[in-house]
XYZ file of C-alpha atoms in Angstrom:
587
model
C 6.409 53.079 -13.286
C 8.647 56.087 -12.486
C 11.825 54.951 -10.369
C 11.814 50.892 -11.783
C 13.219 49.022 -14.035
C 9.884 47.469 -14.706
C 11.796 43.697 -14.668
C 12.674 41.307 -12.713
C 15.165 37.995 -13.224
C 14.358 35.279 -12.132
C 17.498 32.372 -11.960
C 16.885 28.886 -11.853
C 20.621 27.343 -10.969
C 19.734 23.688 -10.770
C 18.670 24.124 -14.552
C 21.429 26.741 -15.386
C 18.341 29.069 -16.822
C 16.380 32.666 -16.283
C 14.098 34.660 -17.481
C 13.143 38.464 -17.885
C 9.474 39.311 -16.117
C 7.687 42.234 -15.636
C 7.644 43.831 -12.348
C 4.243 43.544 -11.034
C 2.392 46.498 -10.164
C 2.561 45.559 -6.448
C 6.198 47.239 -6.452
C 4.863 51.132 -7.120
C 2.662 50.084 -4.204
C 5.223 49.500 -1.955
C 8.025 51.175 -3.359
C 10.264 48.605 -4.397
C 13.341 47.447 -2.083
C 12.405 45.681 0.887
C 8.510 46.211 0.144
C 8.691 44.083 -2.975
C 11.349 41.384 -1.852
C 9.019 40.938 1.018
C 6.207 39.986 -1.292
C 8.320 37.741 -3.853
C 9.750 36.192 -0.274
C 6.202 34.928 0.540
C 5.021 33.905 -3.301
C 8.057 32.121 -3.973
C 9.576 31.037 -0.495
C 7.545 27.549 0.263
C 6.050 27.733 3.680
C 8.870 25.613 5.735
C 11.290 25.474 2.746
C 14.380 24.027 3.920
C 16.920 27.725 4.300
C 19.818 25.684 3.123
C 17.232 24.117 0.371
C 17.029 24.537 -3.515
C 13.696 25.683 -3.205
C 14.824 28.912 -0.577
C 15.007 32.047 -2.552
C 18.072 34.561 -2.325
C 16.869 38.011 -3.922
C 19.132 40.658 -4.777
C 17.241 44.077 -4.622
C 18.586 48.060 -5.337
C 16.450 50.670 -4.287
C 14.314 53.357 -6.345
C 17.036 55.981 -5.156
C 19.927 53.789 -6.332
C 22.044 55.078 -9.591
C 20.154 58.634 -9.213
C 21.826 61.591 -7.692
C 19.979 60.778 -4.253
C 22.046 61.109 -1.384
C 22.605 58.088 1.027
C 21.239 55.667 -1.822
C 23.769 53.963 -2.835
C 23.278 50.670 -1.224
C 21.518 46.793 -1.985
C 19.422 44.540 -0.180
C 19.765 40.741 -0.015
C 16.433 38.691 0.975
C 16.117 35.015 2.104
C 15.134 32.607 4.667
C 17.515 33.052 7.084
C 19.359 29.431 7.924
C 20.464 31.294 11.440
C 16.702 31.862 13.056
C 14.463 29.782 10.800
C 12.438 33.441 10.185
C 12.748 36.481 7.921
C 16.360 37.748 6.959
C 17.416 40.851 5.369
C 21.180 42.172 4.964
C 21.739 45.761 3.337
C 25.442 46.816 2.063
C 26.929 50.266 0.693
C 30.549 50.985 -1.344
C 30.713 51.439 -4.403
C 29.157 48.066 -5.272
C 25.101 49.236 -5.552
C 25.208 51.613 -8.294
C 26.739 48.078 -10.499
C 24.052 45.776 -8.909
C 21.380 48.817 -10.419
C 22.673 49.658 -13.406
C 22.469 45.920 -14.406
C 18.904 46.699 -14.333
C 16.257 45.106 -12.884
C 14.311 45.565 -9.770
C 15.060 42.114 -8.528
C 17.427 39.773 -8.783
C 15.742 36.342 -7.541
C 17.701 32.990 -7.272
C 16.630 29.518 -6.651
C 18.332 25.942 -7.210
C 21.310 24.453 -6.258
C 24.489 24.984 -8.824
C 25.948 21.175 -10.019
C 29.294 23.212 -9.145
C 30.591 26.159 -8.083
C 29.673 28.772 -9.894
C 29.691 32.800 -10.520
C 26.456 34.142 -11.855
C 27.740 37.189 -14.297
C 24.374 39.580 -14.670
C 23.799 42.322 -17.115
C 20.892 44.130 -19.020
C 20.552 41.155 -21.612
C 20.024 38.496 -18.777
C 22.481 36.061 -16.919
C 25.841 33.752 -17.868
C 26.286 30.708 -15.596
C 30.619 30.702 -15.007
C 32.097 27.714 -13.335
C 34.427 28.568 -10.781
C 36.106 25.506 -9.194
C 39.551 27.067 -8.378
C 37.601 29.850 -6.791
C 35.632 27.876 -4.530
C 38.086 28.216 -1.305
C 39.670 31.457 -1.498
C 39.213 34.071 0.787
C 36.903 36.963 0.043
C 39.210 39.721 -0.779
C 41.203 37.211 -3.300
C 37.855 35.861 -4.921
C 36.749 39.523 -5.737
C 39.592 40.215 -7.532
C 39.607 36.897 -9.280
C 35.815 37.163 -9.988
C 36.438 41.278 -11.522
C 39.893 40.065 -13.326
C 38.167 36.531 -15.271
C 34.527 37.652 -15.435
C 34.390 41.655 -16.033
C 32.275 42.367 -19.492
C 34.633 44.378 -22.249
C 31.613 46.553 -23.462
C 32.185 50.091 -23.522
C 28.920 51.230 -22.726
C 29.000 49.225 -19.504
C 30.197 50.569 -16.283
C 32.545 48.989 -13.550
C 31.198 45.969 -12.233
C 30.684 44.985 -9.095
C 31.681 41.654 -7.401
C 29.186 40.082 -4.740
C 31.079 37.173 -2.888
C 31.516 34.660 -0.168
C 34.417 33.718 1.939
C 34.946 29.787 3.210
C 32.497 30.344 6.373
C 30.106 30.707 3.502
C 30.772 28.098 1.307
C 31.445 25.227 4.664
C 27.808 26.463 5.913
C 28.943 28.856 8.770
C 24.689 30.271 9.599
C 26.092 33.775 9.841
C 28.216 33.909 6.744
C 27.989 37.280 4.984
C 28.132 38.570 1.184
C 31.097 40.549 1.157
C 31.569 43.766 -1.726
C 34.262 46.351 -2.236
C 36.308 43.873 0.175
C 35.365 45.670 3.837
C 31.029 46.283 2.742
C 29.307 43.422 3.865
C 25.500 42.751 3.413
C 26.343 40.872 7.378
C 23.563 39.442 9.607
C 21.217 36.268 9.554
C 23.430 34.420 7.153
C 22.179 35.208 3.661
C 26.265 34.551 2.524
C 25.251 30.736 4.170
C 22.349 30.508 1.574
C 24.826 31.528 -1.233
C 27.075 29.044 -0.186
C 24.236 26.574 -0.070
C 23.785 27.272 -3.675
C 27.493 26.440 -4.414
C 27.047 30.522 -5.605
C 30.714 31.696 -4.950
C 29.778 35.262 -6.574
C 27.244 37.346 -8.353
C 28.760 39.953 -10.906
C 27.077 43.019 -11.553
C 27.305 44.999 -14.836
C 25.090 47.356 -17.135
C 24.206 50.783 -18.404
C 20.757 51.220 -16.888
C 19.155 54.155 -15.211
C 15.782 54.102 -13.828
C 13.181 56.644 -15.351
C 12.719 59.742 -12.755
C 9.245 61.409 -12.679
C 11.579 64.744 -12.559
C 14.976 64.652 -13.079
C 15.389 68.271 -13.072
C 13.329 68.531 -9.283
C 15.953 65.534 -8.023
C 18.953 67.391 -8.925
C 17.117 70.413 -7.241
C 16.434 68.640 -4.091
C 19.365 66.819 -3.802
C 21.781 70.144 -4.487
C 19.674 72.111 -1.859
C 19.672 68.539 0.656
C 23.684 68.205 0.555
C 23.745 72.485 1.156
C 21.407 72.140 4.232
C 22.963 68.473 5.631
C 26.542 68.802 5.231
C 26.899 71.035 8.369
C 24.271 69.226 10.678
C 26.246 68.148 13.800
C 25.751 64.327 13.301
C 27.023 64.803 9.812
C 30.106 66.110 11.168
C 30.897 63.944 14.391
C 30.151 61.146 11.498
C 33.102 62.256 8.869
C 35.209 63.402 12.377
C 35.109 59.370 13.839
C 32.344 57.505 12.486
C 30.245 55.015 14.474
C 33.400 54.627 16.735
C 32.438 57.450 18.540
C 29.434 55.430 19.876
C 32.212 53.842 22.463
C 31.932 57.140 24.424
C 28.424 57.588 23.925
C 27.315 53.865 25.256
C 29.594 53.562 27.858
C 28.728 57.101 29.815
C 25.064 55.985 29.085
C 25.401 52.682 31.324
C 24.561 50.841 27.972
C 28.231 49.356 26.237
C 28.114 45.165 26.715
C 30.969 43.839 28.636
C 32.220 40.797 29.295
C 29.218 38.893 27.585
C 26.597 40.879 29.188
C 27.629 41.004 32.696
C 28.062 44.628 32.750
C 27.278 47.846 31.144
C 30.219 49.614 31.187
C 33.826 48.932 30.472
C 37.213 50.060 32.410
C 39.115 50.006 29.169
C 36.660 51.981 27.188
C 39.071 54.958 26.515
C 41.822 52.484 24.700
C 39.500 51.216 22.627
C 37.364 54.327 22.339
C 37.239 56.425 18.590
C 39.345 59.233 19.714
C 42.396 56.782 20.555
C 41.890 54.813 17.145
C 42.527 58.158 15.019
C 45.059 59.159 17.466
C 47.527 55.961 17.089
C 46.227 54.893 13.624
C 46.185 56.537 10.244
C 42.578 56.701 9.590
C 40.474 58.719 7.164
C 36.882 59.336 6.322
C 35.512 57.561 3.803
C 32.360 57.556 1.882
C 30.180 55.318 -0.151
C 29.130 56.528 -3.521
C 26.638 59.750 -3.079
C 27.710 60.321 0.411
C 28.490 63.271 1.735
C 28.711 62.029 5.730
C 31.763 59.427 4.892
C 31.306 57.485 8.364
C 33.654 54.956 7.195
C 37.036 54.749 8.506
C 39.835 53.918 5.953
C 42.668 53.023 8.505
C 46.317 51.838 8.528
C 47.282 50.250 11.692
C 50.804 52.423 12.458
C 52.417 49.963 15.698
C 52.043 47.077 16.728
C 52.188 43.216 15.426
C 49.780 44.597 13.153
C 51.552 47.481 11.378
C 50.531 47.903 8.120
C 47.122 45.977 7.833
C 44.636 48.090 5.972
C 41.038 48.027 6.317
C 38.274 49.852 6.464
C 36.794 49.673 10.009
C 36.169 48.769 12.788
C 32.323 49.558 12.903
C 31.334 50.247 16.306
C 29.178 46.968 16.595
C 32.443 45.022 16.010
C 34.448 47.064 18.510
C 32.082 46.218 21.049
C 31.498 42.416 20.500
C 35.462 41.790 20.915
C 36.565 45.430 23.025
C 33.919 44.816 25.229
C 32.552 41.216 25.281
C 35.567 39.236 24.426
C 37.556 42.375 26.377
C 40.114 43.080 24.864
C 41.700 46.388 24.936
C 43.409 47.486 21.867
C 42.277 49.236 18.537
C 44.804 47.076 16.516
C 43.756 43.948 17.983
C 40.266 44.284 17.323
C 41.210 45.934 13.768
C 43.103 42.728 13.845
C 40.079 40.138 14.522
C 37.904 42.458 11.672
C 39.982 41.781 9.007
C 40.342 37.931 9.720
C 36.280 38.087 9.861
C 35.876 39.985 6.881
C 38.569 37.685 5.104
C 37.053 34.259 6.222
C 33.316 35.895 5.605
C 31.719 35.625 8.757
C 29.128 38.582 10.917
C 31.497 39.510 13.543
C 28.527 40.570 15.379
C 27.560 36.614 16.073
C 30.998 35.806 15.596
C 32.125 38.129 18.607
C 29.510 36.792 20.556
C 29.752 33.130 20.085
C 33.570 33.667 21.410
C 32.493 35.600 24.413
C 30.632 32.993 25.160
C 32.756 30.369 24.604
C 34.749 32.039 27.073
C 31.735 32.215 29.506
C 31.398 28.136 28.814
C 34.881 27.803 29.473
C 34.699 29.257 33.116
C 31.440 27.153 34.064
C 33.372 24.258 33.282
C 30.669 23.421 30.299
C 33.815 23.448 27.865
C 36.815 22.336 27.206
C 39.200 25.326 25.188
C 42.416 27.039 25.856
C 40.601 30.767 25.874
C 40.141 33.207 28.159
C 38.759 37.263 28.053
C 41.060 39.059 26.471
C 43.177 36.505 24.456
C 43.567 37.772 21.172
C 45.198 35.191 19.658
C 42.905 32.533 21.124
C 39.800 34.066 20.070
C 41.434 34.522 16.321
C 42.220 30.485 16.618
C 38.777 29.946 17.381
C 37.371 32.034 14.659
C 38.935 30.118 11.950
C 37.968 27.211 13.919
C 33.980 28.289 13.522
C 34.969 28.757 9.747
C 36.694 25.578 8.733
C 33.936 24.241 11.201
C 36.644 22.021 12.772
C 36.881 21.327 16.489
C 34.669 23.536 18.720
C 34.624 25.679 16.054
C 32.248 23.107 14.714
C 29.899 23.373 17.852
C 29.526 27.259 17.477
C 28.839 27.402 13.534
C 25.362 26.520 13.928
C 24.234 29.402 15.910
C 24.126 29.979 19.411
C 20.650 28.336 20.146
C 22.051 24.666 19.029
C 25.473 25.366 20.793
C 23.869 26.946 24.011
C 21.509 23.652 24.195
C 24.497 20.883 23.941
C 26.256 23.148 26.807
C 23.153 22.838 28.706
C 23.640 26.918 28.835
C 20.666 28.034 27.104
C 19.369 30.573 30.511
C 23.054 32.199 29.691
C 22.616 32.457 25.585
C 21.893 36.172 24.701
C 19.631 36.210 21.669
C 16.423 36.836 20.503
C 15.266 34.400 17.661
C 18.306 33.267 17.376
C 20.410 36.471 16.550
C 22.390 38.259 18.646
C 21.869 41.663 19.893
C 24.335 44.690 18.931
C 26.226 47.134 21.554
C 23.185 48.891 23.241
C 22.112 47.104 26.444
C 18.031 47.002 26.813
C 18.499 47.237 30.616
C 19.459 50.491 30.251
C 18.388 51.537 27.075
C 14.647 49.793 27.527
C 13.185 51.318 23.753
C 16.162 49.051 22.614
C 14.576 45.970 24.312
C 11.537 46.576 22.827
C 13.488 46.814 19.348
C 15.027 43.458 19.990
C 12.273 41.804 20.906
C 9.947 42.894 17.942
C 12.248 42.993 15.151
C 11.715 40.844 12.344
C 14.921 39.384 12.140
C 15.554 38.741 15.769
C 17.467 41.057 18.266
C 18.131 44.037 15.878
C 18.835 47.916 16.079
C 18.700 48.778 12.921
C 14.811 48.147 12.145
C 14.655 51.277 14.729
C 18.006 52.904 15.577
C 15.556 53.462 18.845
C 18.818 54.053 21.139
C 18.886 57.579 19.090
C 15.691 59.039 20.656
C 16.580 57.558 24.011
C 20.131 59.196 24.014
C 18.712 62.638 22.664
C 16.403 62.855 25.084
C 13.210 62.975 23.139
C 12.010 59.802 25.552
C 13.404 58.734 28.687
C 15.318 55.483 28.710
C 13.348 54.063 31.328
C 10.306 55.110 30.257
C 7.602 52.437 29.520
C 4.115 54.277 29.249
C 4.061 56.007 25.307
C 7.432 54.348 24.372
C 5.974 51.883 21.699
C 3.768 55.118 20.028
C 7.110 57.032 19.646
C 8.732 53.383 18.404
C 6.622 52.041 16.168
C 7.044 56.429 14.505
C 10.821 55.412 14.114
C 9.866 52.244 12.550
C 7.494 53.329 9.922
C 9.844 56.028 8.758
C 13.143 53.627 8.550
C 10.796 51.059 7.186
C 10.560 53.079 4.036
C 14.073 53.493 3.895
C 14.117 49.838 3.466
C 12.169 50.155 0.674
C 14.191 52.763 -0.396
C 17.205 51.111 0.517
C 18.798 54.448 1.704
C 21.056 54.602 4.742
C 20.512 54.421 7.737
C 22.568 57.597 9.311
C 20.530 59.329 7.225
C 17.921 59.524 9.332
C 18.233 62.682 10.760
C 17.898 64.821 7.497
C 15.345 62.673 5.961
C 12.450 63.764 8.065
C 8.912 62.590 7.056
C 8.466 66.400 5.828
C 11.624 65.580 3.534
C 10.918 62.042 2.597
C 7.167 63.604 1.412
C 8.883 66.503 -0.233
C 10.731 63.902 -2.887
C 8.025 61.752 -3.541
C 6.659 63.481 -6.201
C 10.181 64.028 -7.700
C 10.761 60.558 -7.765
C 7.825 57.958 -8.564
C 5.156 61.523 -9.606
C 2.794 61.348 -6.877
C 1.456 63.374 -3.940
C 1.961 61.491 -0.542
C 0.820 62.148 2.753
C 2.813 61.086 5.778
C -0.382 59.039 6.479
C -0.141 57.181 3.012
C 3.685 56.895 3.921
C 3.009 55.195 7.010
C 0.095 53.263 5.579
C 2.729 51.848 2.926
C 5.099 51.492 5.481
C 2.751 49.540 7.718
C 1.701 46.958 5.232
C 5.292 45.983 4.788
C 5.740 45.286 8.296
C 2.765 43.226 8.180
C 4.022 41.103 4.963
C 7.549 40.469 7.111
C 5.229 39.945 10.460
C 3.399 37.507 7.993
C 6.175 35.621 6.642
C 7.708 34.979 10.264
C 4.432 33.792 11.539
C 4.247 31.365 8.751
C 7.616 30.104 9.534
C 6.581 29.158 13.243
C 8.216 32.723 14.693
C 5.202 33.675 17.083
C 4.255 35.742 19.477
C 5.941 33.281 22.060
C 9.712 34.600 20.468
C 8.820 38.678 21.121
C 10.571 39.061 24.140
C 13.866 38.906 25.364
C 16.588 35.998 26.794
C 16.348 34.923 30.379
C 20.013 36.564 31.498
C 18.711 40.256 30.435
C 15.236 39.676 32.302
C 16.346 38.441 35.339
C 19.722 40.057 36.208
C 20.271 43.425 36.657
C 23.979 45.560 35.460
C 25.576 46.446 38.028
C 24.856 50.287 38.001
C 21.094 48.393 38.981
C 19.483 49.167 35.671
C 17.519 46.479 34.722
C 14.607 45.886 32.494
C 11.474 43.519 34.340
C 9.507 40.738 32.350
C 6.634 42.525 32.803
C 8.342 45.853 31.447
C 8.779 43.729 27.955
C 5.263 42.239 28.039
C 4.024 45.681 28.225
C 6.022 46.956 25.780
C 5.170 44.665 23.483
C 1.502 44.480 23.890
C 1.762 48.280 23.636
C 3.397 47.420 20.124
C 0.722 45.122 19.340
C -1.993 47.634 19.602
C 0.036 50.420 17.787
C 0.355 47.888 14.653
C -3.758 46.802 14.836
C -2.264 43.508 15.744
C -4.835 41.197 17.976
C -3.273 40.599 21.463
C -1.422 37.627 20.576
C 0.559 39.683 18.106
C -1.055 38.054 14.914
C -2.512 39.801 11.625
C -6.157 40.918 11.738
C -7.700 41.699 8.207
């Protein structure tokens, strides 16, 4: 099959043993990537395994563009059982770190068991080494790359660099939205699929190899791809990308009504300016960085130059994590929320939850439903509390479940902002309502990036209020970034893969003629395995909607999105998928 490995590992760590298999034909059906972890996720994943259980699954996955001169491909998917929401999790990183994970060479990378200790998993083209790794259970993540790279790294000269998967302590003590850091800042971040590693006593996964996947062209790639970078690398959204990456979103949200503030009471934040991406390049040393085969380089390699924090290095903060603590937890200075990345990124934790949790801890705080020294804007309180959620000590200990569990022993559950369990990112559905519709739907609870639907709304192609022929021009966006799932290709992409370009390759890649139809079709039958697997995890119909606080009050500006807005959107949804009107499969 043009653009696989054609194998598969399969890791048994209770037994300390794997095995090579063929990749079943299944993969060239669905490209490979999220398509085919989807399908080993519901053959292999008992139906109510236990997330935290030997018997859940953690597969590692590279896409059919990874290792090939591609742009935007260099990136990995992780697929589990998500401990946070009960329901389907996926987590997709970039750096460097992908084009190891590939050239180890197989299509997937599936794990099950429970290691006796911990342990490092050190895979390469001839199969997989079991490591113990005691003294590196406990360190933080930066340190327990290194230490992984330095002790574990494979002197054979045909092999490349490796790459160094690991957790951080929130991972290993069972935080539910631990992440799997790589290249130190790169995190594969929501759901918790670093919580299943952890569960595993898995403390790393090395990456090593030689391998390439077979091209159907490798002449016509090299073509494309040299004519693609000529054509993209002067596209506007390339450039305001490599000028300030997502930080310019700060602007963008909070003139559009749409930037959460002070945990979702309002849509728009006084401070926005000092935490906005023009003032972090202006006070900050900060320059664009890419990951490998990039030529957009939205990530921001920074120095922080005053401040209590001069001299921390990093590379962020995304806009999703300058929003969770500039504008829910409010506070109002680049090196403070530079600050709070770093100590998530260190400890291993999704500051997207993370932020949230503390915002509304805060909240909990003021209703006199908790008992904490913390207030909006503390810095130093919500850092105490974060390590608190990672050491799960004190109320730390009440938050590291999730916020459905913590919301319920507050008695604030009509306050808790989530959908499935997960919180949503920095683009309020009351006024962005495409978004709500994106939160509600998505497979892995409230989630932007199944979509990116805030980019049609904000370009104008669709109103944001709109209702009537929103879920047509959503579920368009969703076929299309479904396939870069399957792909595994990046996200900000998106503009210069059109369909017309994404049918252009195909033949270059896997040697076949596609339609946009047969795209969608193939993109379409994905969505219905992940649809599938969260039905038959108890995620109905009943969890496609949105929390109580975003229904029923409105921002101030008087935006607001109705229940029955969200019922029709979904239903809407429904019938665009072929779904019955319950939102359930019909074959």
């Amino acid at each position: 099959m043009y653009g696989f490995h054609g194998r598969m590992l399969f890791i048994d760590l209770t037994q300390c043993e794997a095995r090579i298999v063929p990749t079943p034909a299944l993969a060239a059906e669905v490209f490979g990537g999220k398509g085919l972890a989807t399908h080993l996720m519901l053959e292999h994943i008992p139906a109510g395994a236990d997330a935290l259980g030997p018997e859940n699954r953690l597969i590692f996955a590279a896409g059919p563009f990874c290792g090939t001169r591609i742009w935007g491909g260099s990136r990995y998917g992780v697929f589990t059982k998500s401990p946070l929401t009960g329901g389907y999790c996926e987590s997709y990183s970039g750096g460097a770190a992908p084009e190891s994970v590939d050239a180890a060479g197989y299509d997937a990378v599936i794990v099950s068991g429970t290691a006796a200790v911990p342990t490092v998993l050190r895979i390469h083209p001839e199969g997989c080494d079991f490591l113990e790794a005691e003294d590196i259970w406990g360190m933080e993540s930066f340190a327990a790359e290194d230490a992984v790279k330095q002790r574990f790294t494979l002197e054979k000269s045909e092999y490349g660099k490796p790459a160094a998967l690991v957790i951080g302590p929130a991972g290993e003590r069972g935080v539910r939205f631990a992440v799997i850091n790589n290249d130190y800042w790169r995190c594969a971040g929501r759901t918790g699929a670093g919580t299943v590693m952890g569960s595993k006593r898995l403390k790393a996964v090395l990456f090593q190899g030689d391998r390439k996947r077979p091209l159907a062209d490798t002449e016509g790639v090299a073509a494309y791809s040299k004519a693609f970078a000529a054509a993209g690398k002067d596209n506007p959204g390339v450039k305001a990308y490599k000028k300030f990456g997502t930080t310019m979103m700060v602007a963008l949200m909070n003139t559009a009504g749409a930037f959460p503030t002070r945990y979702w009471e309002a849509g728009e934040c006084e401070h926005w300016e000092k935490i906005s991406g023009e003032t972090y390049h202006n006070e900050h040393d900060i320059t664009a960085h890419a990951c490998r085969k990039c030529f957009m380089a939205c990530g921001r390699m920074a120095t922080i130059s005053k401040g209590r924090h001069t001299g921390l290095k990093l590379e962020g903060p995304e806009y999703e994590t300058i929003y969770v603590f500039g504008g829910l937890c409010m506070i109002d200075d680049m090196a403070e929320i530079a600050y709070l990345n770093d100590l998530c990124d260190q400890l291993g934790m999704d500051t997207i939850t993370a932020g949230n949790l503390c915002a509304f801890a805060i909240e909990a705080v003021k209703r006199g439903k908790l008992e904490y020294d913390i207030d909006y804007g503390q810095v130093d309180a919500i850092a105490g509390l974060l390590r608190e959620i990672a050491a799960r000590t004190g109320t730390g200990a009440l938050l590291a479940d999730g916020i459905v569990p913590a919301a319920k022993t507050l008695g604030l559950e009509d306050l808790a902002v989530h959908v499935k369990g997960l919180e949503p990112p920095g683009y309020d559905p009351r006024a962005l309502k495409g978004m709500g519709l994106a939160y509600a739907v998505s497979c892995r609870g409230a989630c932007h990036l199944r979509s990116t639907f805030y980019k049609p709304e904000l370009a104008g192609m669709i109103a944001p209020d709109a209702i009537e022929g929103k879920a047509k021009l959503f579920t368009d966006f969703e076929d299309r970034l479904t396939l870069f799932d399957t792909f595994i290709l990046c996200r900000f992409y998106r503009d210069l893969y059109s369909w017309e370009k994404l049918i252009e390759l195909m033949p270059y890649v896997f040697g076949q003629e596609l339609t946009k139809d047969d795209l969608r079709r193939i993109a379409s039958r994905v969505t219905d395995m992940t649809r599938e697997f969260n039905l038959r995890e108890g995620l109905g119909p009943e969890t496609d909607t949105l929390p109580q606080k975003l229904l029923t009050e409105a921002l101030p500006s008087g935006k607001r999105i109705t229940p029955q807005e969200i019922e029709q959107l979904v239903a809407d949804y429904y019938a665009e998928r072929g779904w019955d009107a319950s939102g359930r499969l019909q074959y």
